[in-house]
């Protein structure tokens, strides 16, 4: 298991308002399976993290500004939740350009909780079977997704989960899905 | 002008994460025009307010739990923004029941910034000309609204604005629209 993601480079796109555990626990699992990870954000420095959306949960270091990143450098993409995080990403043309290019690449994308909101913005969910935090489901449906209430849903390149309570199922599922990705052509 | 809303009772539906100025400034304007106002929320006590979504802005007192409120008691409805506020309201069956009943009543409804998200949840925006904070516009469009980028948009019972910067235009517009409402039948 620990060797599954050796040589893989995973992008984590997030910004202020990210739900801390939805970034850190999957990142830990990916690293534990041998992957390298980078937090890509809308600005350099640190992003403000949250717990249950409303409680401050300190900061998370940004590894690279998303405007400077290329999809070619990564094998898979992780989209954590936190309500304000995707709300801000949806309005950032660099973040949305990166996410849209990732969708077009066909490489694996995992999104948890409010994470799928950026996939709605990217018009990437049409005809896809997905789950999310309950508040996002009307928007997913209106964007053409088939929404289900399951702990992990895999459809093509997308793996989705509902909330931090699903992390014990989400983490092994994304390791398995990300392991199937061909290694990035350029580093 | 100060007498425009004499005898009118305005419901303000909001919960934790509300953008403080989008509740307080319109509330002040409505009171200044002679209206009575009540903050209806998902829980009693106080709700946590925010500035620019990420900064704590103390608390706002709840006047009544929305589960105990009837649309018959109010002449008009104000929906402030703040990203987390409508995100939570969308999942609350009492809040959504009240908002849906308000839509069905035909009485005036004003929503600013992220406020229109609950109207998406209520499936109330189909065919309506509306505006909102930029991040909400894809969801409004996918729900059938005609989205425009103007400081105040009035269509039927709905008055919408984009952000706190629009408050100088939003406040007089809602006073004018709410003044047209027939007084509530029951108090």
Coordinates of C-alpha atoms in Angstrom, one line a residue:
Chain A
X1 CA 0.0 0.0 0.0
X2 CA 2.7 2.5 1.0
X3 CA 4.3 2.2 -2.5
X4 CA 1.0 2.8 -4.4
X5 CA 1.6 6.4 -5.1
X6 CA 5.4 6.5 -5.4
X7 CA 6.5 9.0 -8.0
X8 CA 3.0 10.6 -8.2
X9 CA 2.6 14.3 -7.7
X10 CA -0.8 15.4 -6.4
X11 CA -2.2 19.0 -6.6
X12 CA -4.5 20.2 -3.8
X13 CA -6.3 23.4 -4.9
X14 CA -7.7 25.4 -1.9
X15 CA -7.9 28.9 -0.5
X16 CA -9.1 30.8 2.6
X17 CA -12.1 29.1 4.3
X18 CA -10.9 25.5 3.6
X19 CA -12.2 23.0 6.1
X20 CA -8.8 22.0 7.7
X21 CA -9.4 18.3 8.2
X22 CA -10.6 17.8 4.6
X23 CA -7.2 19.0 3.4
X24 CA -4.9 17.6 6.0
X25 CA -6.3 14.1 6.4
X26 CA -6.4 13.2 2.7
X27 CA -2.9 14.9 2.3
X28 CA -1.6 12.7 5.1
X29 CA -3.1 9.6 3.4
X30 CA -1.6 10.5 0.0
X31 CA 1.8 11.1 1.5
X32 CA 1.6 7.9 3.5
X33 CA 1.0 6.0 0.2
X34 CA 4.2 7.6 -1.2
X35 CA 2.9 10.6 -3.1
X36 CA 4.2 14.1 -3.2
X37 CA 1.6 16.8 -2.7
X38 CA 1.4 20.6 -3.3
X39 CA -1.2 23.1 -2.0
X40 CA -2.0 25.4 -4.9
X41 CA -3.8 28.6 -4.0
X42 CA -5.0 31.9 -5.3
X43 CA -2.3 33.8 -3.3
X44 CA 1.1 32.9 -1.8
X45 CA 1.9 32.5 1.9
X46 CA -0.8 30.9 4.0
X47 CA -4.5 30.3 3.7
X48 CA -6.9 30.6 6.6
X49 CA -8.4 27.2 7.6
X50 CA -11.7 26.5 9.3
X51 CA -13.4 23.8 11.4
X52 CA -17.1 23.4 10.9
X53 CA -16.9 26.5 8.7
X54 CA -17.3 28.9 11.6
X55 CA -14.3 28.2 13.9
X56 CA -10.8 29.5 13.0
X57 CA -8.4 26.6 12.6
X58 CA -5.1 28.5 12.0
X59 CA -3.4 28.5 8.7
X60 CA -2.1 26.1 6.0
X61 CA 1.1 26.9 4.0
X62 CA 0.7 27.5 0.3
X63 CA 3.3 25.6 -1.8
X64 CA 2.6 27.3 -5.1
X65 CA 0.3 30.0 -6.6
X66 CA -2.1 28.2 -8.9
X67 CA -1.5 30.8 -11.6
X68 CA 2.1 29.4 -11.9
X69 CA 1.0 25.8 -12.0
X70 CA 0.5 23.5 -15.0
X71 CA -1.7 20.5 -15.1
X72 CA 1.1 18.7 -16.8
X73 CA 3.0 18.7 -13.5
X74 CA 0.4 16.7 -11.6
X75 CA -1.1 13.2 -11.7
X76 CA -4.2 13.9 -9.8
X77 CA -6.2 16.7 -8.1
X78 CA -7.8 16.9 -4.7
X79 CA -10.5 19.5 -3.9
X80 CA -11.2 19.9 -0.2
X81 CA -14.3 21.6 1.1
X82 CA -15.2 24.4 3.5
X83 CA -18.0 26.6 2.3
X84 CA -16.0 29.8 1.7
X85 CA -13.1 28.0 0.0
X86 CA -14.9 26.9 -3.2
X87 CA -17.0 30.1 -3.1
X88 CA -13.7 32.1 -3.5
X89 CA -12.2 29.6 -6.0
X90 CA -15.2 29.9 -8.3
X91 CA -14.5 33.6 -8.8
X92 CA -10.7 33.1 -9.4
X93 CA -10.0 32.7 -13.1
X94 CA -6.6 31.1 -12.5
X95 CA -8.0 28.5 -10.1
X96 CA -10.9 27.8 -12.5
X97 CA -8.6 27.6 -15.5
X98 CA -6.5 25.0 -13.7
X99 CA -9.5 22.9 -12.6
X100 CA -11.1 23.1 -16.1
X101 CA -7.8 22.0 -17.6
X102 CA -7.6 19.1 -15.1
X103 CA -11.1 18.0 -16.1
X104 CA -10.1 18.1 -19.8
X105 CA -6.9 16.1 -19.1
X106 CA -9.0 13.1 -17.9
X107 CA -6.7 12.6 -14.8
X108 CA -8.3 11.7 -11.5
X109 CA -10.1 14.4 -9.5
X110 CA -11.4 13.9 -5.9
X111 CA -13.7 16.3 -4.2
X112 CA -15.2 16.2 -0.7
X113 CA -18.1 18.1 1.0
X114 CA -18.4 21.6 -0.7
X115 CA -15.4 20.8 -3.0
X116 CA -17.7 19.8 -6.0
X117 CA -18.9 23.4 -6.2
X118 CA -15.9 24.3 -8.4
X119 CA -16.8 21.3 -10.7
X120 CA -20.3 22.9 -11.0
X121 CA -18.6 26.2 -12.0
X122 CA -16.5 24.3 -14.5
X123 CA -19.7 22.7 -16.0
X124 CA -18.0 19.3 -15.5
X125 CA -20.7 17.4 -13.7
X126 CA -23.3 16.9 -16.4
X127 CA -24.3 13.2 -16.5
X128 CA -21.9 12.3 -13.7
X129 CA -22.9 10.3 -10.6
X130 CA -21.7 12.3 -7.6
X131 CA -22.2 13.1 -4.0
X132 CA -21.5 16.2 -1.8
X133 CA -22.4 18.1 1.4
X134 CA -26.2 18.4 1.4
X135 CA -26.3 22.1 0.7
X136 CA -24.5 21.7 -2.6
X137 CA -26.8 19.0 -4.1
X138 CA -29.4 21.3 -5.6
X139 CA -26.6 23.1 -7.5
X140 CA -25.1 19.8 -8.6
X141 CA -28.5 18.5 -9.8
X142 CA -29.2 21.8 -11.6
X143 CA -25.8 21.5 -13.3
X144 CA -26.8 18.0 -14.6
X145 CA -25.3 15.6 -12.1
X146 CA -27.0 12.5 -10.8
X147 CA -26.7 13.1 -7.0
X148 CA -26.6 10.2 -4.6
X149 CA -26.2 10.0 -0.8
X150 CA -23.3 7.6 -0.4
X151 CA -20.0 7.9 1.5
X152 CA -17.8 7.5 -1.6
X153 CA -19.0 7.8 -5.3
X154 CA -16.7 7.0 -8.2
X155 CA -17.7 7.9 -11.7
X156 CA -15.0 8.1 -14.4
X157 CA -12.3 10.5 -13.3
X158 CA -14.3 11.8 -10.3
X159 CA -14.3 10.5 -6.7
X160 CA -16.7 12.4 -4.3
X161 CA -17.6 12.2 -0.7
X162 CA -20.1 14.0 1.6
X163 CA -18.3 15.3 4.7
X164 CA -15.4 14.8 7.2
X165 CA -17.3 11.7 8.5
X166 CA -16.6 10.0 5.2
X167 CA -12.8 10.5 5.3
X168 CA -12.1 6.9 6.5
X169 CA -13.7 5.7 3.2
X170 CA -12.6 8.7 1.0
X171 CA -8.9 8.4 1.8
X172 CA -8.4 4.8 0.7
X173 CA -10.7 5.4 -2.3
X174 CA -8.6 8.3 -3.6
X175 CA -5.3 6.4 -3.1
X176 CA -6.8 3.6 -5.3
X177 CA -8.1 6.0 -7.9
X178 CA -5.0 8.2 -8.0
X179 CA -2.8 5.0 -8.3
X180 CA -4.4 4.3 -11.7
X181 CA -3.3 7.7 -13.1
X182 CA -0.4 7.6 -15.6
X183 CA 2.6 9.5 -14.2
X184 CA 2.7 13.1 -15.3
X185 CA 4.7 13.7 -18.5
X186 CA 6.5 16.8 -17.2
X187 CA 7.9 17.5 -13.8
Chain B
X1 CA -40.3 58.9 3.3
X2 CA -40.1 58.1 7.0
X3 CA -43.7 57.1 7.1
X4 CA -43.5 54.8 4.0
X5 CA -43.3 51.5 6.0
X6 CA -45.5 52.5 9.1
X7 CA -47.4 49.4 10.2
X8 CA -45.3 47.1 8.1
X9 CA -43.6 44.1 9.7
X10 CA -40.5 42.8 8.0
X11 CA -39.0 39.3 8.4
X12 CA -35.2 39.0 8.2
X13 CA -34.2 35.4 7.8
X14 CA -30.5 34.7 8.6
X15 CA -28.2 32.4 10.6
X16 CA -24.6 32.0 11.5
X17 CA -22.2 33.3 8.9
X18 CA -24.4 36.3 7.9
X19 CA -22.5 39.3 6.5
X20 CA -23.1 41.8 9.3
X21 CA -23.5 44.9 7.2
X22 CA -26.0 43.2 4.8
X23 CA -28.3 42.7 7.8
X24 CA -27.8 45.8 9.8
X25 CA -27.7 48.5 7.1
X26 CA -31.0 47.4 5.4
X27 CA -32.6 46.8 8.8
X28 CA -31.6 50.4 9.8
X29 CA -33.1 51.7 6.6
X30 CA -36.3 49.8 7.1
X31 CA -36.7 51.0 10.7
X32 CA -35.9 54.5 9.6
X33 CA -38.8 54.3 7.2
X34 CA -41.1 53.2 10.0
X35 CA -41.1 49.5 9.7
X36 CA -40.8 46.9 12.5
X37 CA -38.3 44.1 11.8
X38 CA -37.6 40.7 13.3
X39 CA -34.6 38.5 12.8
X40 CA -35.8 34.9 12.3
X41 CA -33.2 32.2 12.6
X42 CA -32.6 28.5 12.8
X43 CA -31.9 28.7 16.6
X44 CA -32.7 31.1 19.4
X45 CA -30.2 33.4 21.1
X46 CA -27.6 35.0 18.9
X47 CA -26.1 34.3 15.5
X48 CA -22.5 34.7 14.6
X49 CA -21.9 37.5 12.1
X50 CA -19.0 38.0 9.7
X51 CA -17.3 40.7 7.7
X52 CA -15.9 39.7 4.3
X53 CA -16.9 36.2 5.2
X54 CA -13.7 35.4 7.1
X55 CA -13.5 38.0 9.9
X56 CA -15.6 37.5 13.0
X57 CA -18.0 40.5 13.5
X58 CA -19.6 39.6 16.8
X59 CA -23.2 38.4 17.1
X60 CA -26.7 39.5 16.2
X61 CA -29.7 38.8 18.4
X62 CA -32.4 36.5 17.2
X63 CA -35.9 37.8 17.7
X64 CA -37.8 34.6 16.9
X65 CA -37.0 31.0 15.8
X66 CA -38.1 30.6 12.2
X67 CA -39.9 27.4 13.0
X68 CA -42.3 29.4 15.2
X69 CA -43.0 32.1 12.6
X70 CA -45.8 32.4 10.1
X71 CA -45.6 34.2 6.7
X72 CA -49.0 35.7 7.7
X73 CA -47.2 37.8 10.3
X74 CA -45.0 39.6 7.9
X75 CA -45.4 42.0 4.9
X76 CA -42.0 41.4 3.3
X77 CA -38.8 39.3 3.6
X78 CA -35.2 40.4 3.6
X79 CA -32.4 37.8 2.9
X80 CA -28.9 39.1 3.7
X81 CA -25.8 37.3 2.4
X82 CA -22.6 36.0 3.9
X83 CA -21.5 32.7 2.2
X84 CA -22.1 30.4 5.2
X85 CA -25.5 31.9 6.1
X86 CA -27.5 30.7 3.1
X87 CA -25.4 27.5 2.9
X88 CA -26.8 26.6 6.4
X89 CA -30.3 27.9 5.6
X90 CA -30.6 25.7 2.5
X91 CA -30.3 22.6 4.8
X92 CA -32.8 23.8 7.4
X93 CA -36.3 22.6 6.6
X94 CA -38.0 25.2 8.8
X95 CA -36.1 28.1 7.1
X96 CA -36.7 26.7 3.7
X97 CA -40.4 26.1 4.4
X98 CA -40.8 29.7 5.5
X99 CA -39.0 31.1 2.4
X100 CA -41.0 28.9 0.1
X101 CA -44.2 30.0 1.7
X102 CA -43.1 33.6 1.3
X103 CA -42.5 33.1 -2.4
X104 CA -45.9 31.5 -2.7
X105 CA -47.6 34.4 -0.9
X106 CA -46.4 36.8 -3.6
X107 CA -45.2 39.3 -1.0
X108 CA -42.0 41.3 -1.7
X109 CA -38.7 39.5 -1.1
X110 CA -35.3 41.2 -1.2
X111 CA -32.0 39.3 -1.4
X112 CA -28.4 40.7 -1.5
X113 CA -25.0 39.1 -2.3
X114 CA -25.2 35.3 -1.4
X115 CA -28.8 35.8 -0.2
X116 CA -30.4 34.5 -3.5
X117 CA -28.9 31.0 -2.9
X118 CA -31.9 30.1 -0.7
X119 CA -34.2 31.2 -3.6
X120 CA -32.3 28.7 -5.8
X121 CA -32.9 26.0 -3.2
X122 CA -36.6 27.0 -3.2
X123 CA -36.7 26.7 -7.1
X124 CA -38.1 30.2 -7.1
X125 CA -35.8 31.9 -9.7
X126 CA -36.9 30.2 -12.9
X127 CA -37.5 32.9 -15.6
X128 CA -36.7 35.7 -13.1
X129 CA -34.3 38.6 -13.9
X130 CA -31.9 38.7 -10.9
X131 CA -28.4 39.6 -9.7
X132 CA -26.1 38.3 -6.9
X133 CA -22.6 38.0 -5.7
X134 CA -20.5 36.7 -8.7
X135 CA -19.9 33.2 -7.2
X136 CA -23.7 32.5 -7.0
X137 CA -24.5 33.4 -10.6
X138 CA -23.8 30.0 -12.2
X139 CA -26.2 28.4 -9.7
X140 CA -28.8 31.1 -10.4
X141 CA -28.4 30.5 -14.2
X142 CA -28.6 26.7 -13.8
X143 CA -31.8 27.2 -11.8
X144 CA -33.3 29.1 -14.7
X145 CA -32.7 32.8 -13.8
X146 CA -31.7 35.5 -16.2
X147 CA -28.6 36.8 -14.4
X148 CA -27.5 40.4 -14.9
X149 CA -24.7 42.5 -13.4
X150 CA -26.6 45.6 -12.1
X151 CA -26.7 47.2 -8.6
X152 CA -30.4 46.7 -8.1
X153 CA -32.7 44.4 -10.1
X154 CA -36.4 44.3 -9.6
X155 CA -38.6 41.6 -11.1
X156 CA -42.0 40.9 -9.7
X157 CA -41.8 40.2 -6.0
X158 CA -38.0 40.0 -6.0
X159 CA -35.4 42.8 -5.5
X160 CA -31.8 41.7 -5.7
X161 CA -28.3 43.4 -5.3
X162 CA -24.7 42.2 -5.7
X163 CA -22.7 43.1 -2.6
X164 CA -22.3 45.6 0.3
X165 CA -21.2 48.2 -2.2
X166 CA -24.7 48.2 -3.6
X167 CA -26.4 49.0 -0.2
X168 CA -26.8 52.7 -1.0
X169 CA -29.0 51.7 -4.0
X170 CA -30.5 48.5 -2.4
X171 CA -31.9 50.2 0.8
X172 CA -34.1 52.8 -0.9
X173 CA -35.2 50.2 -3.5
X174 CA -36.4 47.8 -0.8
X175 CA -38.2 50.6 1.0
X176 CA -40.0 51.4 -2.2
X177 CA -40.8 47.8 -3.0
X178 CA -41.8 46.8 0.6
X179 CA -44.1 49.9 0.8
X180 CA -46.2 48.4 -2.0
X181 CA -47.0 45.3 0.0
X182 CA -50.5 45.1 1.5
X183 CA -50.3 45.0 5.3
X184 CA -50.2 41.5 6.8
X185 CA -53.6 40.1 7.5
X186 CA -52.7 38.7 10.9
X187 CA -50.3 40.1 13.6

